[in-house]
mmCIF file of C-alpha atoms in Angstrom:
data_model
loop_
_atom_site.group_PDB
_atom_site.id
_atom_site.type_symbol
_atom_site.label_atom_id
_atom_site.label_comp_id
_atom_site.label_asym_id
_atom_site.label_seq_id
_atom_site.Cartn_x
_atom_site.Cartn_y
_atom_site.Cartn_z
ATOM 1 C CA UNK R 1 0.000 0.000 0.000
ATOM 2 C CA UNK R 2 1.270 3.607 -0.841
ATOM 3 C CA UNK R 3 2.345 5.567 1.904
ATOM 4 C CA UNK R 4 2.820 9.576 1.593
ATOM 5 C CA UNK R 5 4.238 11.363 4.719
ATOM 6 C CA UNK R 6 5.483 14.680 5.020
ATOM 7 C CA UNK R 7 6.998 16.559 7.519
ATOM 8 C CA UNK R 8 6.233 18.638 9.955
ATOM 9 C CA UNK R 9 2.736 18.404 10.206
ATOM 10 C CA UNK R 10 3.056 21.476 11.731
ATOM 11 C CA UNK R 11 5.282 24.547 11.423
ATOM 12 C CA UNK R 12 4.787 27.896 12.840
ATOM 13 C CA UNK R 13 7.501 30.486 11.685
ATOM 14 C CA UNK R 14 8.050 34.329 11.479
ATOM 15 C CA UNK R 15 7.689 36.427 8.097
ATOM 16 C CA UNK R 16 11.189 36.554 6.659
ATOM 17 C CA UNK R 17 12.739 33.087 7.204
ATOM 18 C CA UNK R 18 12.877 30.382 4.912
ATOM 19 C CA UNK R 19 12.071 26.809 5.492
ATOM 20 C CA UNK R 20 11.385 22.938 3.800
ATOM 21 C CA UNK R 21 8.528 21.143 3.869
ATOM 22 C CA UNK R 22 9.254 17.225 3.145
ATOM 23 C CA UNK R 23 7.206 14.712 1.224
ATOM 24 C CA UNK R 24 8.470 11.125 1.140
ATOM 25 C CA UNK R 25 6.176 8.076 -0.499
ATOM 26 C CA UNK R 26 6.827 4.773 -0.475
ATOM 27 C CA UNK R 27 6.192 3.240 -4.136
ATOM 28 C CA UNK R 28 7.532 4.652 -7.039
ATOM 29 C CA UNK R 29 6.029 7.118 -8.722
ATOM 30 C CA UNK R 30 6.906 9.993 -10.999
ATOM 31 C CA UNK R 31 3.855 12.360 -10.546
ATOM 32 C CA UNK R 32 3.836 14.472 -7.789
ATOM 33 C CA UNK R 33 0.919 17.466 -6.584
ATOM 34 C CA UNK R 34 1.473 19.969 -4.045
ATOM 35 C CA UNK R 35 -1.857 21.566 -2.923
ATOM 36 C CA UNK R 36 -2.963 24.581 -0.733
ATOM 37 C CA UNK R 37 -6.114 24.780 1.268
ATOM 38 C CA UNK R 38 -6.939 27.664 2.990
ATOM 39 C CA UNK R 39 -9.556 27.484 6.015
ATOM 40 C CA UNK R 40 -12.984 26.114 4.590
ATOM 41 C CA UNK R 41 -11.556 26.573 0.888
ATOM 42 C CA UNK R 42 -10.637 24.168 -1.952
ATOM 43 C CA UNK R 43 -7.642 22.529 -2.338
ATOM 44 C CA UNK R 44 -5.711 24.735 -4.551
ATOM 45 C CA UNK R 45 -2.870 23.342 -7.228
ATOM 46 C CA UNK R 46 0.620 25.128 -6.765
ATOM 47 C CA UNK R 47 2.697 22.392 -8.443
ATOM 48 C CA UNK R 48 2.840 19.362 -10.880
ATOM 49 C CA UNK R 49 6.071 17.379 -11.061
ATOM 50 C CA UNK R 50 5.935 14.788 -13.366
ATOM 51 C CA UNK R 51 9.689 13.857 -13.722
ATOM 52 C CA UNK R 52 12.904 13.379 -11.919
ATOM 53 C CA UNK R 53 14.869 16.509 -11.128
ATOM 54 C CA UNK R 54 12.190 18.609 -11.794
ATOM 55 C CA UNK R 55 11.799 21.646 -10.191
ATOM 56 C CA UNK R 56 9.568 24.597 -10.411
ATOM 57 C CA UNK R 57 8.802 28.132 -8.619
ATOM 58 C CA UNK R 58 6.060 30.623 -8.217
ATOM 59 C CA UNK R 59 6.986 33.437 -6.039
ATOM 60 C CA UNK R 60 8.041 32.454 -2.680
ATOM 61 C CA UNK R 61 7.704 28.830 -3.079
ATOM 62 C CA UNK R 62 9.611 26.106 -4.750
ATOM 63 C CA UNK R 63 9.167 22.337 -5.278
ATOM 64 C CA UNK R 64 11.222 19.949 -6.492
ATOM 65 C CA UNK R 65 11.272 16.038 -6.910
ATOM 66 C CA UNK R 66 13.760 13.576 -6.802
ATOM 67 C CA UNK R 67 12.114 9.755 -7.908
ATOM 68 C CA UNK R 68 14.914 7.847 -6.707
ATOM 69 C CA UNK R 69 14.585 8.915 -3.386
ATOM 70 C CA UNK R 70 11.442 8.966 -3.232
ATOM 71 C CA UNK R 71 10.978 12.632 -1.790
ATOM 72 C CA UNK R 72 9.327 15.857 -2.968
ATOM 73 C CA UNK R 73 10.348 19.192 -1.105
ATOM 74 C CA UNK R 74 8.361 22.550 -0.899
ATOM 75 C CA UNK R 75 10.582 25.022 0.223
ATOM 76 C CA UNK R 76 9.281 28.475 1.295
ATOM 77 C CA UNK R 77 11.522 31.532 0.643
ATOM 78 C CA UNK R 78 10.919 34.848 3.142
ATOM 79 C CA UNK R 79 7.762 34.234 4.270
ATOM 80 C CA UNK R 80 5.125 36.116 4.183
ATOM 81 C CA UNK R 81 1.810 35.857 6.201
ATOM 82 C CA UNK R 82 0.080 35.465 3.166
ATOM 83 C CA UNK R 83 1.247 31.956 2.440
ATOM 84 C CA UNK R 84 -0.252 30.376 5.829
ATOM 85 C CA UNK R 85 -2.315 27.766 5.155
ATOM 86 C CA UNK R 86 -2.099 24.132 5.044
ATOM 87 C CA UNK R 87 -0.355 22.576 2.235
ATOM 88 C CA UNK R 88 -1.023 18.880 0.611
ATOM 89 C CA UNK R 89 1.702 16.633 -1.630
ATOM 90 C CA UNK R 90 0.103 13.668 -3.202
ATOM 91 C CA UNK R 91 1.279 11.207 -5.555
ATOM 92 C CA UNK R 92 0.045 9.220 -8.717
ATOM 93 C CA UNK R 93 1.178 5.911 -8.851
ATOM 94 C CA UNK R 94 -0.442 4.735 -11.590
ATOM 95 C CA UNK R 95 1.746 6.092 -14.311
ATOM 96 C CA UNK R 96 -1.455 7.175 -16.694
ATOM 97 C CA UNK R 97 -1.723 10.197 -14.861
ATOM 98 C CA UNK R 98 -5.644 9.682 -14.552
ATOM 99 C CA UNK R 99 -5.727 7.991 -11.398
ATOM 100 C CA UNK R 100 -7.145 8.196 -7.678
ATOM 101 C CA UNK R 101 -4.579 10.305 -5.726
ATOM 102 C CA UNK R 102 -2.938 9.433 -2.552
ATOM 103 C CA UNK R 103 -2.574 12.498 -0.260
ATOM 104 C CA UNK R 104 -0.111 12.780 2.898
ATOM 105 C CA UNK R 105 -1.753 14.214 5.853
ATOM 106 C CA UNK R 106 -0.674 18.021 4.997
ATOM 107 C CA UNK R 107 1.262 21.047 6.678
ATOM 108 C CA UNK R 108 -0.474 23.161 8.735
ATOM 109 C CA UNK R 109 2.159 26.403 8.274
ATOM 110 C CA UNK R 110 1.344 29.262 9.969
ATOM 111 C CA UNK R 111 3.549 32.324 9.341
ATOM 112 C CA UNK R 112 3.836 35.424 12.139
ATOM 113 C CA UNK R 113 3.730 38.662 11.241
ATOM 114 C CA UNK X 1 -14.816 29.301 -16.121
ATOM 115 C CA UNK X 2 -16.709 27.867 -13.453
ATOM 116 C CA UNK X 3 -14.809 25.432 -10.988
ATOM 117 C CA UNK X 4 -15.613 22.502 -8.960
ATOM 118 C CA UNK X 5 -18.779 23.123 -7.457
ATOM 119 C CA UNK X 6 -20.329 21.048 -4.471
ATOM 120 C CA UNK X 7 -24.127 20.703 -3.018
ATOM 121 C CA UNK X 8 -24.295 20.765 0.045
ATOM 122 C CA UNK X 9 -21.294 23.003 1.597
ATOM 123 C CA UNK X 10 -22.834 21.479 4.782
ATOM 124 C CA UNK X 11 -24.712 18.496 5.874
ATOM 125 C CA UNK X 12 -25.889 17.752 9.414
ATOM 126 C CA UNK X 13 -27.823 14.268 10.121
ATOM 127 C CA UNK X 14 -28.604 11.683 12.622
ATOM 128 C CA UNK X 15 -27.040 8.186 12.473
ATOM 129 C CA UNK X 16 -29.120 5.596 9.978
ATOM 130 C CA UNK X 17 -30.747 8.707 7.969
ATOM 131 C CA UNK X 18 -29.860 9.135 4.362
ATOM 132 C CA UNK X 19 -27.541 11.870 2.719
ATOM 133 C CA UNK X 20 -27.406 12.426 -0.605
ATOM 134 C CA UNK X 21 -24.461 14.875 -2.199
ATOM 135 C CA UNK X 22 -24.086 16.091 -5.343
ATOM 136 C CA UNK X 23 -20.394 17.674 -7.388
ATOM 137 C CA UNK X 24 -20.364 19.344 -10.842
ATOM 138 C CA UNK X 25 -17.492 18.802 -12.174
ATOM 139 C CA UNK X 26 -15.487 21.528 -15.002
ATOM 140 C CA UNK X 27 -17.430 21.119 -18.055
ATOM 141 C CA UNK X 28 -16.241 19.169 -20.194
ATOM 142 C CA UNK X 29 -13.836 16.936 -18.122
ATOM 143 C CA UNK X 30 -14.154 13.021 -18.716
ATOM 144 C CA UNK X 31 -12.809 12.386 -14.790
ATOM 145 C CA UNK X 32 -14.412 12.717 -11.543
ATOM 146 C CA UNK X 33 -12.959 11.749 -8.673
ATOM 147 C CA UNK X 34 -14.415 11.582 -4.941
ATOM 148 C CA UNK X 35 -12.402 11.739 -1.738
ATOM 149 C CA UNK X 36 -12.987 11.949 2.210
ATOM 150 C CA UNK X 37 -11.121 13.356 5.006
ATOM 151 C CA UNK X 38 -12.196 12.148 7.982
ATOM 152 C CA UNK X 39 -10.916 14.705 11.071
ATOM 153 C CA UNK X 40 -7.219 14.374 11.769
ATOM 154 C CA UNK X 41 -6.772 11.834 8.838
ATOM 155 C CA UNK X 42 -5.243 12.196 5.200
ATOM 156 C CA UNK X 43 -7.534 12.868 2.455
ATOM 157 C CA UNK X 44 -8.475 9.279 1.400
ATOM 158 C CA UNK X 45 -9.770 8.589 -2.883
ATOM 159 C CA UNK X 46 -12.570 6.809 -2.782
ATOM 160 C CA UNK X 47 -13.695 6.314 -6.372
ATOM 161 C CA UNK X 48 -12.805 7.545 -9.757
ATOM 162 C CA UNK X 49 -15.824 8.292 -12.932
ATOM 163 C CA UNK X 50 -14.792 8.390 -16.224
ATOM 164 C CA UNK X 51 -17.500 9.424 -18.281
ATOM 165 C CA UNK X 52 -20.157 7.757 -17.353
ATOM 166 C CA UNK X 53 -18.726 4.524 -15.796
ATOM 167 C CA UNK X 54 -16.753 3.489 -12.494
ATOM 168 C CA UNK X 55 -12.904 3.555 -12.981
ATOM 169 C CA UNK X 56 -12.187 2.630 -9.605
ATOM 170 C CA UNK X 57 -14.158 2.293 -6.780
ATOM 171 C CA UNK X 58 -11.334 0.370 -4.791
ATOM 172 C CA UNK X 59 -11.806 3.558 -1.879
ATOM 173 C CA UNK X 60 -15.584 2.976 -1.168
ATOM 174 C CA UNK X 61 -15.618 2.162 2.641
ATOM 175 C CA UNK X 62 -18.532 -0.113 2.112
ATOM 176 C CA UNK X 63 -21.359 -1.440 1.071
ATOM 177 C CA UNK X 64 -23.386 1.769 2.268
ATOM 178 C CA UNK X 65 -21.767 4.202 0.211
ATOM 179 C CA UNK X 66 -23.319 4.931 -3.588
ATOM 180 C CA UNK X 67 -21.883 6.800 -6.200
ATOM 181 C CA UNK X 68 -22.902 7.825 -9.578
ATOM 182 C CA UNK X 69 -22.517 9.929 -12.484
ATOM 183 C CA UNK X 70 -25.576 9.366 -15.498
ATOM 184 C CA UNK X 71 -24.974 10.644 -18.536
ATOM 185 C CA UNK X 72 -21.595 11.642 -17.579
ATOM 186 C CA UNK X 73 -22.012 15.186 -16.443
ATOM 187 C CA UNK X 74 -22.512 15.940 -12.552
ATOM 188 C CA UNK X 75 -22.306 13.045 -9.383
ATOM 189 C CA UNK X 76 -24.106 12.236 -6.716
ATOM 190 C CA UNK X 77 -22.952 9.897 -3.441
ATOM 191 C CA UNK X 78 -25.131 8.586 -1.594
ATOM 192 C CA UNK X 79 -24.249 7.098 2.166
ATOM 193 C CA UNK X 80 -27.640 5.010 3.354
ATOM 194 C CA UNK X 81 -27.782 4.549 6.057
ATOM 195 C CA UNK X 82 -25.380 6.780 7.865
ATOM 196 C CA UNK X 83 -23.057 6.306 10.816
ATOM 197 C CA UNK X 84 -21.049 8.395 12.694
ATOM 198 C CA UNK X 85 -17.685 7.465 11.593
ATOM 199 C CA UNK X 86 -18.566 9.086 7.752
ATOM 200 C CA UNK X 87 -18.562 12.026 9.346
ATOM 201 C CA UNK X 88 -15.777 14.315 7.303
ATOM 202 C CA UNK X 89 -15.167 16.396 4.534
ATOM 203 C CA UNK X 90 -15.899 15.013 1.288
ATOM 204 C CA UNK X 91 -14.163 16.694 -1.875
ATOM 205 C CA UNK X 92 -15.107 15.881 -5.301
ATOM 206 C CA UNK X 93 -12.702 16.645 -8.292
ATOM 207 C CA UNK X 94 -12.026 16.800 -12.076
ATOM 208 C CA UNK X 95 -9.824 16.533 -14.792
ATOM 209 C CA UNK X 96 -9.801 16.800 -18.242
ATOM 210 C CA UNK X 97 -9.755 13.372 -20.129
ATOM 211 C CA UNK X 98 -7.522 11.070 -22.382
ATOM 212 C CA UNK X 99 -4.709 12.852 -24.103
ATOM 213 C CA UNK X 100 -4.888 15.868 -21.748
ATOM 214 C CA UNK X 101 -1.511 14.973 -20.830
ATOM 215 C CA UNK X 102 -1.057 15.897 -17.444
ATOM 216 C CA UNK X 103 -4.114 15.243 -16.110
ATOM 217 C CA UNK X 104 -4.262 17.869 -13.049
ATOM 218 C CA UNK X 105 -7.084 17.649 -10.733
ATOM 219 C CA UNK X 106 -9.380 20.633 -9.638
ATOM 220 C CA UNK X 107 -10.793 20.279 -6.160
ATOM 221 C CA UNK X 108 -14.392 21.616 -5.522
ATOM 222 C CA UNK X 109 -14.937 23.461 -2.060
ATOM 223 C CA UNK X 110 -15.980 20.083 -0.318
ATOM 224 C CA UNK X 111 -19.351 19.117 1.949
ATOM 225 C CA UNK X 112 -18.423 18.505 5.384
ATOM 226 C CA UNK X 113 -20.829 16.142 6.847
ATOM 227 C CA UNK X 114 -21.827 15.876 10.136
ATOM 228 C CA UNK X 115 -23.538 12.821 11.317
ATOM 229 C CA UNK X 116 -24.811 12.664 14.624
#
């Protein structure tokens, strides 16, 4: 059975630092989501990784994927308070891309002023 | 365009009553997905549409839980009769279909249902 788990589960931090948020599965996959969801909102898409090495950016945060190990990062840089929320990775095993998703248990983040 | 949408936002019933809840997905996408997060617990699939017909349903807790999607356009899921460990958020999503290529899935707002 596929496992996700990231770490922390929960992060409080001030506006200004930077930090890593850690996604490790336990089946190979190369499809990776990382999600926002704001208090009583959707789950939001911030990234899509769908290979090895990849890496992409949008503003403050960046995500990157490494197959072989079996890890996904989102790593936060300067925080603002904007970006508090809690944040989702979930993974695609199936290889058509089409599949169920299996979700870790998500980042609560909470970023002070 | 208009997202994910999801009827109720909110659903409060007593144990063995029935609960009926309904997702529109994008227009125009083939897949529709269900999940549930039940408090303190990951967000768990529990079925996949395309179209018209049942994917994968390998995520249904049981026998009690209904799902369907005629003609292909909006869902319903049906628990019957409830108990108070559905209780949770249930999110419905979509995606466009074959030879979309990277198949990203759009969340709707989610019901959270409250059985009592």
């Amino acid at each position: 059975e596929l496992k996700v788990e990231q770490n922390p589960l929960f992060l409080s931090m001030q506006e200004g630092k930077n930090y890593t948020i850690y996604c490790n599965y336990s089946t190979t996959s190369d499809r990776l989501y990382w999600y926002r969801q704001d208090p009583g909102k959707s789950l939001e898409s911030l990234f899509v990784l769908l290979s090895n090495g990849a890496v992409k950016q949008e503003g403050r945060l960046m995500a990157s994927l490494d197959t072989k190990a079996r890890l996904s990062t989102l790593h936060i840089t300067a925080a603002v308070h904007d970006l508090s929320a809690t944040y989702f990775c979930a993974v695609d095993v199936s290889g058509g891309g089409a599949d169920g998703l299996t979700f870790g248990k998500g980042t609560h983040l909470i970023i002070q002023p | 365009e208009a997202g994910v949408t999801q009827f109720p936002s909110h659903s409060v019933i007593e144990k063995g009553q029935t609960v009926t809840l309904r997702c529109d997905p994008i227009s125009g996408h083939d897949n529709l997905y269900w999940y549930r997060r039940v408090m303190g617990k990951e967000i768990k699939f529990l079925l996949h549409f395309v179209k018209e017909s049942k994917q994968d349903e390998s995520g249904m807790p049981n026998n009690r839980f209904l799902a369907e999607r005629t003609g292909g356009t909006y869902s319903t899921l049906k628990v019957q009769p409830a108990e108070l460990e559905d209780s949770g958020v249930y999110f419905c999503a979509s995606s466009q279909g074959v030879g979309a290529g990277v198949y990203e899935q759009y969340f709707g707002p989610g019901t959270r249902l409250t059985v009592t």
